[in-house]
């Protein structure tokens, strides 16, 4: 029913609309009335969308031009200096030095040297010093005459080429002295005189074919002959006995570098012929009776050196062998190893290693340590089975550096100097041998301020353990060394050097004042060595220099060896020339 009504209503509306749009005839109606029209109003605002969310305003920055005023500043600079002298200092071929010291002590030196040359160098050097002073001990007791003289001469030369270098020298020593270790000045000096004459030569060759992937080698040869003077008659020694010694050394080294490794090998031979007996000729000494020892050592040492990390890490590994040919043949082998590592651009360089070797004892080598050695001596080679060491070195600043290390080593047949009781005056030394364990702790420090000031010092502690002897005779426990040099205005030069030693003990053979006994051995303390020297030089010009030296400035009459006090303060002055 409801649908019928709805359809009827829709039909009625459709018909009404059609009638409304239909064309009707024109109709004219006359009438009267009043009609008012409201005035129109113009909207002045533009249409806009009104929204609840308002957009953010977009900032606009105009292009600005900043004009910053230019400023010019003139900084003053140091004026340039132009060196007007020659680039290389002038060299003078001749040098001479003469002087005189207290106690009548003349000094002389002469040097001739070739000037600059790329291919060769040669020269000769002669120096002499002697003394006629008297020696007293701490109690002002005058000792036997202590005169001495020492003259050295060296003729040397060198040839340098692009692929090799050859150098050589001939040397001569004439050293006369007295065994003055007798607390009496009434002894005739002719009975205690001695003279060493030594002549030798050294020749070396080094190749230079390149640094990498090339075999290089070096050859060194050395020889010397030493002879003592004829001593005057002793109760146990006739007046025609003397010492003669021939010593020769040859060493050949080859090395090959490939990448970061360097392979090397050393082979050497050492020959020593010592004779003490009746003289028949200058060169050879056939013996009526006496001592003779011929000893030959053959060495071989191969190894490899590795360098990594821009040479900051270094490792050296190898071993060495030694064949000792004397009365009996002995064979030794020793380890050889060392490791280093550079930290913080060489500020700290820790290192450690182990080494060993066989040292050939000769009369020449022993007498250089103790010149008062008796001409007749028993020679045994020193064997060092191992030497373990380690430490750290480096720089504290660009002017200061340091080195601290410790070592532990063992030596069999270590030579110790003791009084020779077979001589009449007991003023000479013999040699005894023992096994020694040696522990050493050492530290050193150096400082350098350009070329104006240089200072370096060293302190060392030694601990000894012997097998048969009560002590390590004549060896110090504490050692201190100091060196300093100062240049004032390049006109005055000051040099200071000195050393201190404590803890030395000497073996004696009888009981007297200040002598102590331990394990059935008599010994006495030698006291401390305190010796400082000061040198002052005045450079008048480049060719003339005056000098003044003060030796043993603290005037200590210490004993260098048992019954051998040294001269107290000694002053020497002179002048040197270059021409």
XYZ file of C-alpha atoms in Angstrom:
579
model
C 0.000 0.000 0.000
C 2.858 2.240 0.899
C 4.564 1.516 -2.407
C 1.450 2.474 -4.392
C 1.336 5.857 -2.712
C 4.955 6.468 -3.412
C 4.584 5.641 -7.100
C 1.482 7.906 -7.368
C 3.378 10.849 -5.835
C 6.306 10.448 -8.195
C 3.983 10.349 -11.210
C 2.283 13.544 -10.113
C 5.598 15.368 -9.772
C 6.732 14.237 -13.248
C 3.554 15.558 -14.903
C 3.835 18.868 -13.101
C 7.323 19.399 -14.330
C 6.394 18.710 -17.916
C 3.603 21.230 -17.792
C 5.853 23.868 -16.328
C 8.387 23.676 -19.259
C 5.718 23.510 -21.946
C 5.412 26.487 -24.468
C 2.431 28.673 -23.428
C 0.834 31.527 -25.371
C 1.903 35.116 -24.540
C -0.238 36.663 -21.763
C -0.315 40.428 -21.052
C -1.334 41.606 -17.599
C -1.746 45.282 -16.670
C -1.257 46.284 -13.102
C 0.259 48.895 -10.706
C 2.760 48.366 -7.843
C 6.045 49.476 -6.079
C 9.285 47.327 -6.332
C 12.612 48.286 -4.530
C 15.998 46.660 -5.317
C 18.712 46.622 -2.665
C 22.051 48.106 -3.723
C 24.801 45.598 -4.490
C 27.900 45.270 -2.261
C 31.356 44.376 -3.713
C 33.473 42.104 -1.651
C 37.029 43.414 -1.483
C 38.533 40.235 -0.063
C 39.731 37.379 -2.188
C 38.296 33.963 -1.470
C 40.414 31.824 0.690
C 40.329 28.426 2.234
C 39.692 28.439 5.907
C 41.372 25.410 7.462
C 42.050 24.440 11.003
C 45.728 23.546 10.144
C 47.695 26.648 9.240
C 50.902 26.155 7.182
C 54.191 27.469 8.596
C 55.580 30.586 7.082
C 58.535 30.031 4.752
C 61.462 32.263 5.673
C 63.127 34.126 2.885
C 66.720 35.429 3.180
C 67.899 37.916 0.660
C 71.457 37.605 -0.739
C 73.747 39.870 1.248
C 77.209 41.045 0.235
C 79.750 41.290 3.084
C 82.690 43.537 2.479
C 85.585 42.624 4.876
C 88.477 45.085 4.809
C 91.831 43.512 3.804
C 94.621 43.937 6.348
C 98.330 43.646 5.534
C 100.806 42.943 8.326
C 104.558 42.969 7.825
C 106.335 40.581 10.217
C 110.061 41.251 10.577
C 112.373 38.320 9.690
C 115.932 37.658 10.708
C 118.491 38.932 8.272
C 120.130 36.244 6.156
C 123.693 35.282 6.995
C 126.166 34.499 4.258
C 129.128 32.280 5.042
C 132.126 33.981 3.577
C 134.679 31.350 4.587
C 135.428 28.186 2.674
C 132.828 25.443 2.785
C 135.396 22.906 3.970
C 137.896 23.732 6.681
C 141.463 23.924 5.602
C 143.530 20.901 6.488
C 147.164 21.134 7.492
C 149.391 18.117 6.788
C 151.640 18.603 9.844
C 150.831 18.633 13.545
C 153.305 18.978 16.408
C 152.810 19.028 20.174
C 155.444 19.664 22.839
C 155.106 19.975 26.602
C 156.777 19.579 29.975
C 155.349 18.282 33.218
C 156.264 18.520 36.874
C 158.907 16.095 38.084
C 160.728 16.471 34.750
C 158.236 14.845 32.402
C 158.799 15.748 28.716
C 156.104 15.150 26.127
C 156.316 15.260 22.349
C 154.118 14.310 19.397
C 154.463 14.619 15.653
C 151.882 13.749 12.973
C 152.012 13.951 9.215
C 148.816 13.172 7.340
C 147.774 13.496 3.714
C 145.111 16.095 2.974
C 141.720 15.407 1.407
C 141.653 12.758 -1.283
C 138.884 10.544 -2.558
C 141.084 7.594 -3.367
C 143.805 7.352 -0.726
C 145.068 8.439 2.669
C 148.445 8.007 4.344
C 150.419 9.354 7.245
C 152.832 8.817 10.082
C 152.489 9.410 13.823
C 155.223 9.490 16.477
C 154.721 10.284 20.163
C 156.957 10.152 23.212
C 156.519 10.616 26.952
C 158.917 9.979 29.813
C 159.175 10.690 33.529
C 161.996 11.097 36.048
C 159.851 11.765 39.131
C 160.101 10.009 42.487
C 157.236 7.948 43.911
C 156.088 7.952 47.563
C 153.309 6.049 49.317
C 150.661 7.459 51.680
C 153.184 7.381 54.529
C 155.700 9.421 52.497
C 158.014 6.414 52.117
C 160.128 6.852 48.981
C 160.077 3.871 46.611
C 162.680 2.585 44.204
C 163.383 4.625 41.040
C 160.240 4.777 38.907
C 161.609 6.337 35.741
C 159.996 5.330 32.469
C 159.890 6.265 28.812
C 157.496 5.246 26.068
C 157.854 5.903 22.345
C 155.332 4.846 19.709
C 155.465 5.157 15.931
C 152.799 4.263 13.374
C 152.976 4.372 9.590
C 149.517 3.925 8.035
C 147.718 4.141 4.719
C 144.354 3.514 3.068
C 143.122 3.031 -0.518
C 139.423 3.549 -1.252
C 137.743 2.424 -4.480
C 134.135 2.007 -5.596
C 134.254 -1.746 -4.984
C 136.860 -2.216 -2.257
C 138.952 -0.631 0.504
C 142.466 -1.578 1.587
C 144.087 -0.306 4.779
C 147.307 -1.141 6.512
C 149.786 0.014 9.121
C 153.198 -0.722 10.573
C 153.618 0.057 14.270
C 156.526 0.105 16.702
C 156.693 0.420 20.497
C 159.737 0.999 22.671
C 158.763 1.034 26.348
C 161.313 1.196 29.128
C 160.368 1.208 32.825
C 161.398 -0.024 36.277
C 159.876 -2.549 38.651
C 159.751 0.092 41.366
C 157.460 -1.783 43.781
C 160.082 -1.769 46.552
C 159.725 0.623 49.532
C 163.376 1.669 49.352
C 165.152 4.296 47.262
C 168.601 2.742 47.677
C 168.035 0.046 45.056
C 170.210 0.388 41.969
C 167.781 1.070 39.122
C 169.802 -1.066 36.724
C 168.696 -4.146 38.688
C 165.007 -3.387 38.264
C 164.927 -2.022 34.709
C 162.956 -3.557 31.870
C 162.302 -2.694 28.234
C 159.677 -3.959 25.827
C 160.203 -3.669 22.104
C 157.258 -4.508 19.920
C 156.886 -4.288 16.147
C 153.811 -5.288 14.208
C 151.642 -4.829 11.160
C 147.934 -4.901 10.313
C 146.413 -5.261 6.838
C 142.722 -5.219 5.960
C 140.618 -5.624 2.819
C 136.868 -4.964 2.574
C 134.797 -5.431 -0.583
C 131.843 -3.257 -1.517
C 129.916 -4.843 -4.382
C 126.483 -3.718 -3.207
C 124.072 -4.000 -0.336
C 121.658 -6.677 -1.516
C 121.876 -10.047 -3.290
C 125.674 -9.690 -3.579
C 128.395 -11.593 -1.764
C 130.813 -9.338 0.129
C 133.808 -10.314 2.189
C 136.520 -8.874 4.405
C 140.020 -10.098 5.232
C 142.041 -8.927 8.244
C 145.602 -9.966 9.021
C 147.749 -8.914 11.946
C 151.195 -9.811 13.229
C 153.489 -8.598 15.984
C 156.801 -9.596 17.505
C 157.616 -8.647 21.113
C 160.961 -8.931 22.859
C 162.076 -7.986 26.360
C 165.477 -6.564 27.238
C 168.239 -8.527 28.869
C 167.686 -8.282 32.642
C 170.537 -8.023 35.064
C 171.445 -11.052 37.112
C 168.894 -12.311 39.598
C 169.459 -15.095 42.105
C 167.193 -17.379 40.092
C 167.795 -15.929 36.618
C 171.028 -15.600 34.598
C 171.740 -12.358 32.815
C 171.173 -13.620 29.250
C 167.507 -14.660 29.534
C 164.733 -12.811 27.840
C 161.227 -13.221 26.426
C 160.280 -13.315 22.761
C 156.816 -13.765 21.303
C 155.399 -14.093 17.798
C 151.667 -13.546 17.387
C 149.661 -13.715 14.146
C 145.922 -13.416 13.474
C 143.921 -14.026 10.293
C 140.164 -13.526 9.978
C 137.979 -13.933 6.872
C 134.350 -12.807 6.901
C 131.742 -13.190 4.183
C 128.170 -11.930 4.159
C 125.224 -12.103 1.778
C 122.088 -10.002 2.182
C 118.791 -11.171 0.710
C 115.600 -9.222 1.463
C 115.371 -8.934 5.259
C 118.062 -11.525 6.069
C 121.818 -11.287 6.086
C 123.746 -14.550 6.063
C 127.332 -14.405 7.285
C 130.244 -16.580 8.332
C 133.553 -15.839 10.062
C 136.584 -18.072 9.875
C 139.785 -17.228 11.651
C 143.100 -18.510 12.897
C 145.184 -17.241 15.827
C 148.782 -18.312 16.340
C 150.945 -17.467 19.348
C 154.497 -18.642 19.962
C 155.975 -17.652 23.334
C 159.521 -18.353 24.476
C 161.467 -17.489 27.581
C 165.076 -18.607 27.685
C 168.653 -17.953 26.691
C 169.084 -15.698 23.659
C 170.806 -17.066 20.567
C 169.392 -14.687 17.970
C 166.985 -11.779 17.873
C 164.175 -13.598 16.123
C 164.400 -17.125 17.564
C 165.270 -18.199 21.084
C 166.547 -21.769 21.321
C 166.298 -22.636 24.982
C 168.809 -24.037 27.390
C 165.897 -24.301 29.794
C 162.862 -22.161 30.357
C 159.328 -21.944 29.028
C 157.982 -22.370 25.555
C 154.385 -22.509 24.406
C 152.999 -22.736 20.904
C 149.268 -22.345 20.615
C 146.930 -22.210 17.624
C 143.196 -21.496 17.682
C 140.929 -22.044 14.678
C 137.538 -20.303 14.816
C 134.354 -20.704 12.778
C 131.210 -18.674 13.332
C 128.178 -18.870 10.990
C 124.931 -17.000 11.569
C 121.988 -15.112 10.144
C 120.781 -11.598 10.949
C 117.084 -10.851 10.449
C 115.693 -7.303 10.378
C 111.939 -6.679 10.244
C 109.442 -3.849 10.813
C 111.596 -1.176 9.151
C 114.654 -2.483 11.005
C 112.990 -1.966 14.377
C 113.218 -5.696 15.120
C 116.597 -7.424 14.855
C 117.409 -11.059 15.535
C 120.910 -12.503 15.236
C 121.191 -16.286 15.519
C 124.233 -18.486 15.123
C 126.943 -20.375 16.942
C 130.724 -20.419 17.095
C 133.249 -23.205 17.245
C 136.863 -23.067 18.413
C 139.618 -25.637 18.063
C 142.412 -25.122 20.618
C 145.661 -26.739 19.495
C 148.401 -26.715 22.137
C 149.899 -29.507 24.236
C 146.546 -31.195 23.717
C 143.709 -30.531 21.303
C 140.416 -29.223 22.672
C 137.164 -28.447 20.887
C 134.595 -25.882 22.088
C 131.184 -24.790 20.804
C 129.406 -21.647 21.961
C 125.908 -20.198 21.479
C 125.512 -16.859 19.711
C 122.122 -15.097 19.812
C 120.897 -11.539 20.219
C 117.498 -9.881 19.925
C 116.656 -6.150 19.809
C 113.412 -4.260 19.385
C 112.974 -0.525 18.977
C 109.996 1.050 20.758
C 108.589 4.541 20.164
C 111.063 5.562 17.477
C 114.216 4.427 19.315
C 113.163 5.956 22.622
C 113.454 2.523 24.259
C 115.409 -0.388 22.803
C 115.254 -3.567 24.927
C 117.848 -6.202 24.074
C 119.002 -9.613 25.277
C 121.480 -12.213 24.146
C 123.880 -15.020 24.903
C 127.433 -15.430 23.661
C 130.716 -17.119 24.455
C 134.197 -17.609 23.133
C 137.805 -18.609 23.614
C 140.351 -15.851 24.403
C 144.005 -16.444 23.609
C 146.291 -15.297 26.397
C 149.650 -13.939 25.284
C 152.479 -12.214 27.085
C 151.837 -9.093 25.011
C 148.149 -8.922 25.998
C 148.777 -9.611 29.693
C 151.615 -7.071 29.909
C 149.361 -4.378 28.449
C 147.062 -4.922 31.451
C 149.913 -5.135 33.975
C 153.292 -3.955 32.690
C 155.011 -5.198 35.854
C 154.462 -8.811 34.786
C 157.512 -11.060 35.124
C 159.032 -12.108 31.763
C 158.513 -15.768 32.619
C 154.796 -16.532 32.697
C 152.546 -19.546 32.237
C 150.010 -19.029 29.443
C 146.597 -20.741 29.397
C 143.699 -19.657 27.216
C 140.556 -18.275 28.870
C 137.373 -20.158 28.069
C 134.046 -18.337 28.323
C 131.292 -21.019 28.025
C 128.487 -18.491 28.234
C 127.766 -14.807 28.763
C 124.067 -14.062 29.222
C 123.163 -10.391 29.047
C 120.153 -8.131 28.687
C 119.005 -4.604 29.264
C 117.438 -1.543 27.756
C 118.909 1.527 26.106
C 117.420 4.569 24.471
C 116.936 8.316 24.639
C 115.215 10.417 27.281
C 115.267 13.496 25.034
C 117.061 14.700 21.944
C 120.044 15.520 24.153
C 120.053 12.726 26.713
C 120.371 8.957 26.458
C 120.865 5.986 28.763
C 121.879 2.327 28.896
C 121.037 -0.154 31.649
C 122.192 -3.776 31.399
C 123.037 -6.837 33.432
C 125.178 -9.854 32.521
C 126.047 -13.264 33.948
C 129.100 -15.061 32.635
C 131.429 -17.889 33.480
C 135.148 -17.997 32.686
C 137.393 -20.977 33.179
C 141.134 -20.304 33.440
C 140.616 -16.659 34.312
C 144.016 -14.970 34.733
C 144.690 -13.181 38.057
C 147.851 -11.179 38.823
C 149.622 -12.077 42.077
C 153.052 -11.306 43.510
C 155.808 -13.514 42.084
C 157.603 -14.924 45.122
C 160.453 -16.384 43.046
C 162.012 -12.949 42.480
C 164.402 -11.470 45.021
C 162.521 -8.224 45.695
C 159.032 -9.640 45.103
C 158.398 -6.640 42.898
C 157.055 -8.546 39.878
C 153.780 -10.301 39.199
C 152.969 -13.775 38.065
C 149.690 -15.256 36.867
C 147.422 -17.845 38.480
C 144.266 -19.257 36.905
C 140.887 -20.038 38.417
C 137.234 -20.464 37.434
C 135.225 -17.271 37.819
C 131.493 -16.562 37.862
C 130.977 -12.872 37.207
C 127.731 -10.910 37.655
C 127.732 -7.331 36.436
C 125.083 -4.602 36.735
C 125.812 -1.458 34.765
C 124.095 1.822 34.025
C 125.305 4.768 31.974
C 123.924 8.182 31.070
C 125.052 10.760 28.535
C 124.072 14.352 27.776
C 125.077 16.545 24.834
C 124.223 20.184 24.173
C 125.218 20.702 20.551
C 129.004 20.915 20.406
C 129.237 23.034 23.557
C 128.772 20.533 26.351
C 129.180 16.763 26.501
C 128.836 14.687 29.663
C 128.687 10.929 30.137
C 128.917 8.818 33.262
C 128.942 5.135 34.140
C 128.309 3.152 37.321
C 129.040 -0.578 37.571
C 128.611 -3.198 40.264
C 130.578 -6.463 40.075
C 130.027 -9.669 41.997
C 132.643 -12.421 41.778
C 132.550 -16.067 42.735
C 135.787 -18.073 42.421
C 136.332 -21.809 42.628
C 139.684 -22.055 44.460
C 140.818 -18.526 45.305
C 139.333 -16.580 48.210
C 138.720 -13.493 46.067
C 139.039 -12.290 42.502
C 142.409 -10.648 43.030
C 142.807 -6.988 41.970
C 139.315 -6.759 40.448
C 137.049 -3.918 41.699
C 133.558 -4.362 43.132
C 132.280 -0.833 42.423
C 133.322 1.328 39.476
C 132.382 4.885 38.571
C 133.545 6.777 35.497
C 132.928 10.362 34.402
C 133.842 12.362 31.303
C 132.924 15.934 30.453
C 133.916 18.442 27.759
C 132.937 22.084 27.450
C 133.652 24.513 24.609
C 133.592 28.200 25.574
C 133.327 30.598 22.620
C 135.352 28.140 20.542
C 138.403 29.557 22.327
C 138.635 27.726 25.637
C 138.155 23.964 25.854
C 137.752 22.207 29.211
C 138.016 18.444 29.632
C 137.373 16.479 32.812
C 137.705 12.728 33.218
C 138.005 10.496 36.214
C 137.253 7.119 37.703
C 136.667 5.596 41.128
C 137.203 1.947 42.059
C 136.572 0.215 45.373
C 136.678 -3.315 46.765
C 140.037 -4.467 45.313
C 142.039 -7.093 47.208
C 145.577 -8.405 46.694
C 147.003 -11.823 47.552
C 150.122 -11.740 49.778
C 152.224 -14.534 51.204
C 153.009 -13.469 54.754
C 151.330 -11.866 57.715
C 152.127 -8.248 58.505
C 150.234 -5.037 59.271
C 146.849 -4.636 57.562
C 146.951 -8.239 56.295
C 143.962 -10.540 56.882
C 143.527 -14.275 56.495
C 140.713 -16.302 54.919
C 140.747 -19.980 53.895
C 144.488 -20.195 54.615
C 145.183 -17.294 52.255
C 146.642 -13.923 53.241
C 145.218 -10.827 51.615
C 145.028 -7.086 52.089
C 142.698 -4.375 50.870
C 144.288 -2.194 48.221
C 142.098 0.771 49.073
C 140.080 2.927 46.738
C 141.211 4.488 43.490
C 140.090 8.107 43.135
C 141.662 9.731 40.100
C 140.422 12.849 38.286
C 142.160 14.786 35.546
C 141.443 18.284 34.240
C 142.617 19.688 30.917
C 142.357 23.290 29.706
C 143.158 24.417 26.166
C 143.298 27.905 24.722
C 142.966 28.180 20.945
C 144.960 31.233 19.926
C 143.973 30.673 16.307
C 143.264 27.740 14.029
C 146.917 26.753 13.989
C 148.238 27.424 17.493
C 146.803 26.057 20.750
C 148.190 26.193 24.294
C 147.248 23.525 26.854
C 147.497 22.944 30.587
C 146.768 19.574 32.239
C 146.267 18.688 35.895
C 146.507 14.925 36.486
C 145.363 13.292 39.709
C 144.074 16.673 40.890
C 143.019 15.207 44.257
C 146.636 14.075 44.798
C 145.698 10.530 45.842
C 148.668 8.187 46.373
C 146.588 5.066 45.754
C 148.078 1.677 44.878
C 147.446 0.733 41.275
C 148.863 -2.727 42.095
C 150.161 -4.167 45.319
C 153.215 -2.108 46.397
C 152.866 0.162 43.355
C 151.675 3.617 44.456
C 151.139 6.227 41.766
C 152.463 9.735 41.427
C 150.332 12.421 43.161
C 149.170 15.593 41.443
C 151.097 16.267 38.288
C 150.948 19.400 36.116
C 151.869 19.557 32.460
C 151.771 22.437 30.000
C 152.720 23.027 26.414
C 151.687 24.150 22.979
C 150.566 22.494 19.722
C 150.984 23.669 16.113
C 149.363 22.907 12.771
C 151.320 23.783 9.679
